[in-house]
GROMACS .gro file of C-alpha atoms in nm:
model
  130
    1MET     CA    1   3.846  -0.512   2.324
    2ARG     CA    2   3.571  -0.765   2.268
    3ALA     CA    3   3.324  -0.563   2.481
    4THR     CA    4   3.406  -0.244   2.287
    5LEU     CA    5   3.344  -0.416   1.954
    6LEU     CA    6   3.016  -0.562   2.080
    7THR     CA    7   2.905  -0.221   2.209
    8ALA     CA    8   2.991  -0.058   1.876
    9LEU     CA    9   2.798  -0.321   1.678
   10LEU     CA   10   2.499  -0.291   1.909
   11SER     CA   11   2.503   0.088   1.870
   12VAL     CA   12   2.505   0.060   1.491
   13PHE     CA   13   2.219  -0.191   1.500
   14LEU     CA   14   2.008   0.032   1.725
   15LEU     CA   15   2.075   0.335   1.505
   16LEU     CA   16   1.966   0.148   1.191
   17ALA     CA   17   1.658   0.005   1.364
   18ALA     CA   18   1.554   0.353   1.479
   19ARG     CA   19   1.587   0.492   1.125
   20ALA     CA   20   1.371   0.210   0.983
   21ALA     CA   21   1.100   0.265   1.245
   22ASP     CA   22   1.106   0.639   1.182
   23ALA     CA   23   1.043   0.587   0.809
   24HIS     CA   24   0.711   0.408   0.867
   25HIS     CA   25   0.421   0.651   0.916
   26SER     CA   26   0.078   0.595   1.060
   27PHE     CA   27  -0.233   0.581   0.843
   28ALA     CA   28  -0.358   0.913   0.983
   29ALA     CA   29  -0.034   1.090   0.898
   30GLU     CA   30  -0.073   1.022   0.526
   31PHE     CA   31  -0.439   0.941   0.456
   32ASP     CA   32  -0.772   1.101   0.547
   33ILE     CA   33  -1.050   0.879   0.684
   34ASN     CA   34  -1.293   1.156   0.584
   35LYS     CA   35  -1.198   1.128   0.214
   36PRO     CA   36  -1.324   0.787   0.099
   37VAL     CA   37  -1.258   0.710  -0.265
   38THR     CA   38  -1.377   0.446  -0.512
   39LEU     CA   39  -1.160   0.403  -0.820
   40THR     CA   40  -1.221   0.183  -1.123
   41GLY     CA   41  -0.946   0.140  -1.376
   42VAL     CA   42  -0.676  -0.079  -1.524
   43LEU     CA   43  -0.400  -0.216  -1.305
   44THR     CA   44  -0.070  -0.128  -1.469
   45ARG     CA   45   0.160  -0.278  -1.205
   46MET     CA   46   0.175  -0.410  -0.852
   47ASP     CA   47   0.488  -0.388  -0.639
   48TRP     CA   48   0.520  -0.640  -0.356
   49VAL     CA   49   0.755  -0.438  -0.136
   50ASN     CA   50   0.786  -0.373   0.237
   51PRO     CA   51   0.648  -0.218   0.443
   52HIS     CA   52   0.348  -0.175   0.206
   53GLY     CA   53   0.260  -0.310  -0.133
   54TRP     CA   54   0.166  -0.064  -0.409
   55MET     CA   55  -0.085  -0.094  -0.692
   56TYR     CA   56  -0.068   0.144  -0.985
   57VAL     CA   57  -0.400   0.201  -1.159
   58ASP     CA   58  -0.495   0.410  -1.462
   59VAL     CA   59  -0.838   0.562  -1.400
   60LYS     CA   60  -1.026   0.720  -1.691
   61ALA     CA   61  -1.231   1.030  -1.607
   62ALA     CA   62  -1.563   1.120  -1.770
   63ASP     CA   63  -1.383   1.366  -2.002
   64GLY     CA   64  -1.153   1.088  -2.128
   65THR     CA   65  -0.839   1.196  -1.945
   66VAL     CA   66  -0.647   0.929  -1.756
   67ALA     CA   67  -0.520   0.978  -1.403
   68HIS     CA   68  -0.237   0.756  -1.279
   69TRP     CA   69  -0.315   0.650  -0.920
   70SER     CA   70  -0.073   0.503  -0.667
   71ILE     CA   71  -0.256   0.280  -0.421
   72GLN     CA   72  -0.095   0.165  -0.097
   73THR     CA   73  -0.190  -0.186   0.022
   74GLY     CA   74  -0.103  -0.401   0.318
   75GLY     CA   75   0.244  -0.551   0.326
   76PRO     CA   76   0.338  -0.854   0.117
   77THR     CA   77   0.331  -1.088   0.417
   78GLN     CA   78  -0.021  -0.973   0.509
   79LEU     CA   79  -0.142  -1.029   0.154
   80LEU     CA   80   0.022  -1.371   0.130
   81ARG     CA   81  -0.139  -1.479   0.460
   82ARG     CA   82  -0.477  -1.396   0.306
   83GLY     CA   83  -0.406  -1.634   0.019
   84LEU     CA   84  -0.317  -1.366  -0.236
   85GLY     CA   85  -0.016  -1.393  -0.463
   86LYS     CA   86   0.156  -1.210  -0.741
   87ASP     CA   87  -0.056  -1.401  -0.993
   88THR     CA   88  -0.378  -1.267  -0.832
   89PHE     CA   89  -0.313  -0.917  -0.967
   90PRO     CA   90  -0.163  -0.933  -1.317
   91ALA     CA   91  -0.111  -0.611  -1.509
   92GLY     CA   92  -0.395  -0.526  -1.746
   93ILE     CA   93  -0.690  -0.639  -1.534
   94GLU     CA   94  -0.977  -0.409  -1.443
   95VAL     CA   95  -1.006  -0.337  -1.071
   96THR     CA   96  -1.233  -0.136  -0.846
   97ILE     CA   97  -1.059  -0.014  -0.534
   98LYS     CA   98  -1.224   0.132  -0.226
   99GLY     CA   99  -1.009   0.318   0.018
  100PHE     CA  100  -0.909   0.658   0.146
  101ARG     CA  101  -0.744   0.946  -0.036
  102ALA     CA  102  -0.409   1.093   0.065
  103ARG     CA  103  -0.415   1.406   0.280
  104ASN     CA  104  -0.218   1.595   0.014
  105SER     CA  105  -0.503   1.527  -0.236
  106ARG     CA  106  -0.266   1.388  -0.495
  107THR     CA  107  -0.364   1.076  -0.687
  108THR     CA  108  -0.256   0.854  -0.400
  109ALA     CA  109  -0.480   0.644  -0.179
  110HIS     CA  110  -0.474   0.369   0.081
  111ALA     CA  111  -0.673   0.065  -0.030
  112GLU     CA  112  -0.910  -0.130   0.188
  113THR     CA  113  -1.068  -0.357  -0.073
  114VAL     CA  114  -1.018  -0.446  -0.437
  115THR     CA  115  -1.285  -0.604  -0.654
  116LEU     CA  116  -1.194  -0.776  -0.980
  117LYS     CA  117  -1.414  -0.766  -1.288
  118ASP     CA  118  -1.521  -1.129  -1.225
  119GLY     CA  119  -1.668  -1.022  -0.888
  120ARG     CA  120  -1.397  -1.155  -0.657
  121ASN     CA  121  -1.345  -0.913  -0.369
  122PHE     CA  122  -1.033  -0.900  -0.149
  123PHE     CA  123  -0.943  -0.711   0.166
  124ILE     CA  124  -0.598  -0.568   0.089
  125GLY     CA  125  -0.565  -0.304   0.359
  126GLU     CA  126  -0.372  -0.334   0.680
  127ILE     CA  127  -0.648  -0.342   0.939
  128PRO     CA  128  -1.022  -0.310   0.884
  129ILE     CA  129  -1.143   0.045   0.944
  130THR     CA  130  -1.504   0.057   1.059
   0.00000   0.00000   0.00000
């Protein structure tokens, strides 16, 4: 009885672990290294969630229209290890983000660096791409 229960619990754990691993995609599956992008705009929100953080930036075009960009960052643990915190990126600040556009060409990108208006520059990607 005890062995059957242990086997059942282990099976459930492995099933859940496989689903979580399946949900995480590689950089190349979602973003295009051949589509670099530089965006300057106002940070409206930053979500510190796993497996990646997300910055939301309003970018004003030359014609005055505003595009709402979703920017994927490294995970919260990676950002915290680099000395960044939730207070580093308050809503309303101006940011310049360099990264790579999504393959689907929507207003989504993967960030490598973010520069604040005061000149501070942070690596916020997952691994440096050279």
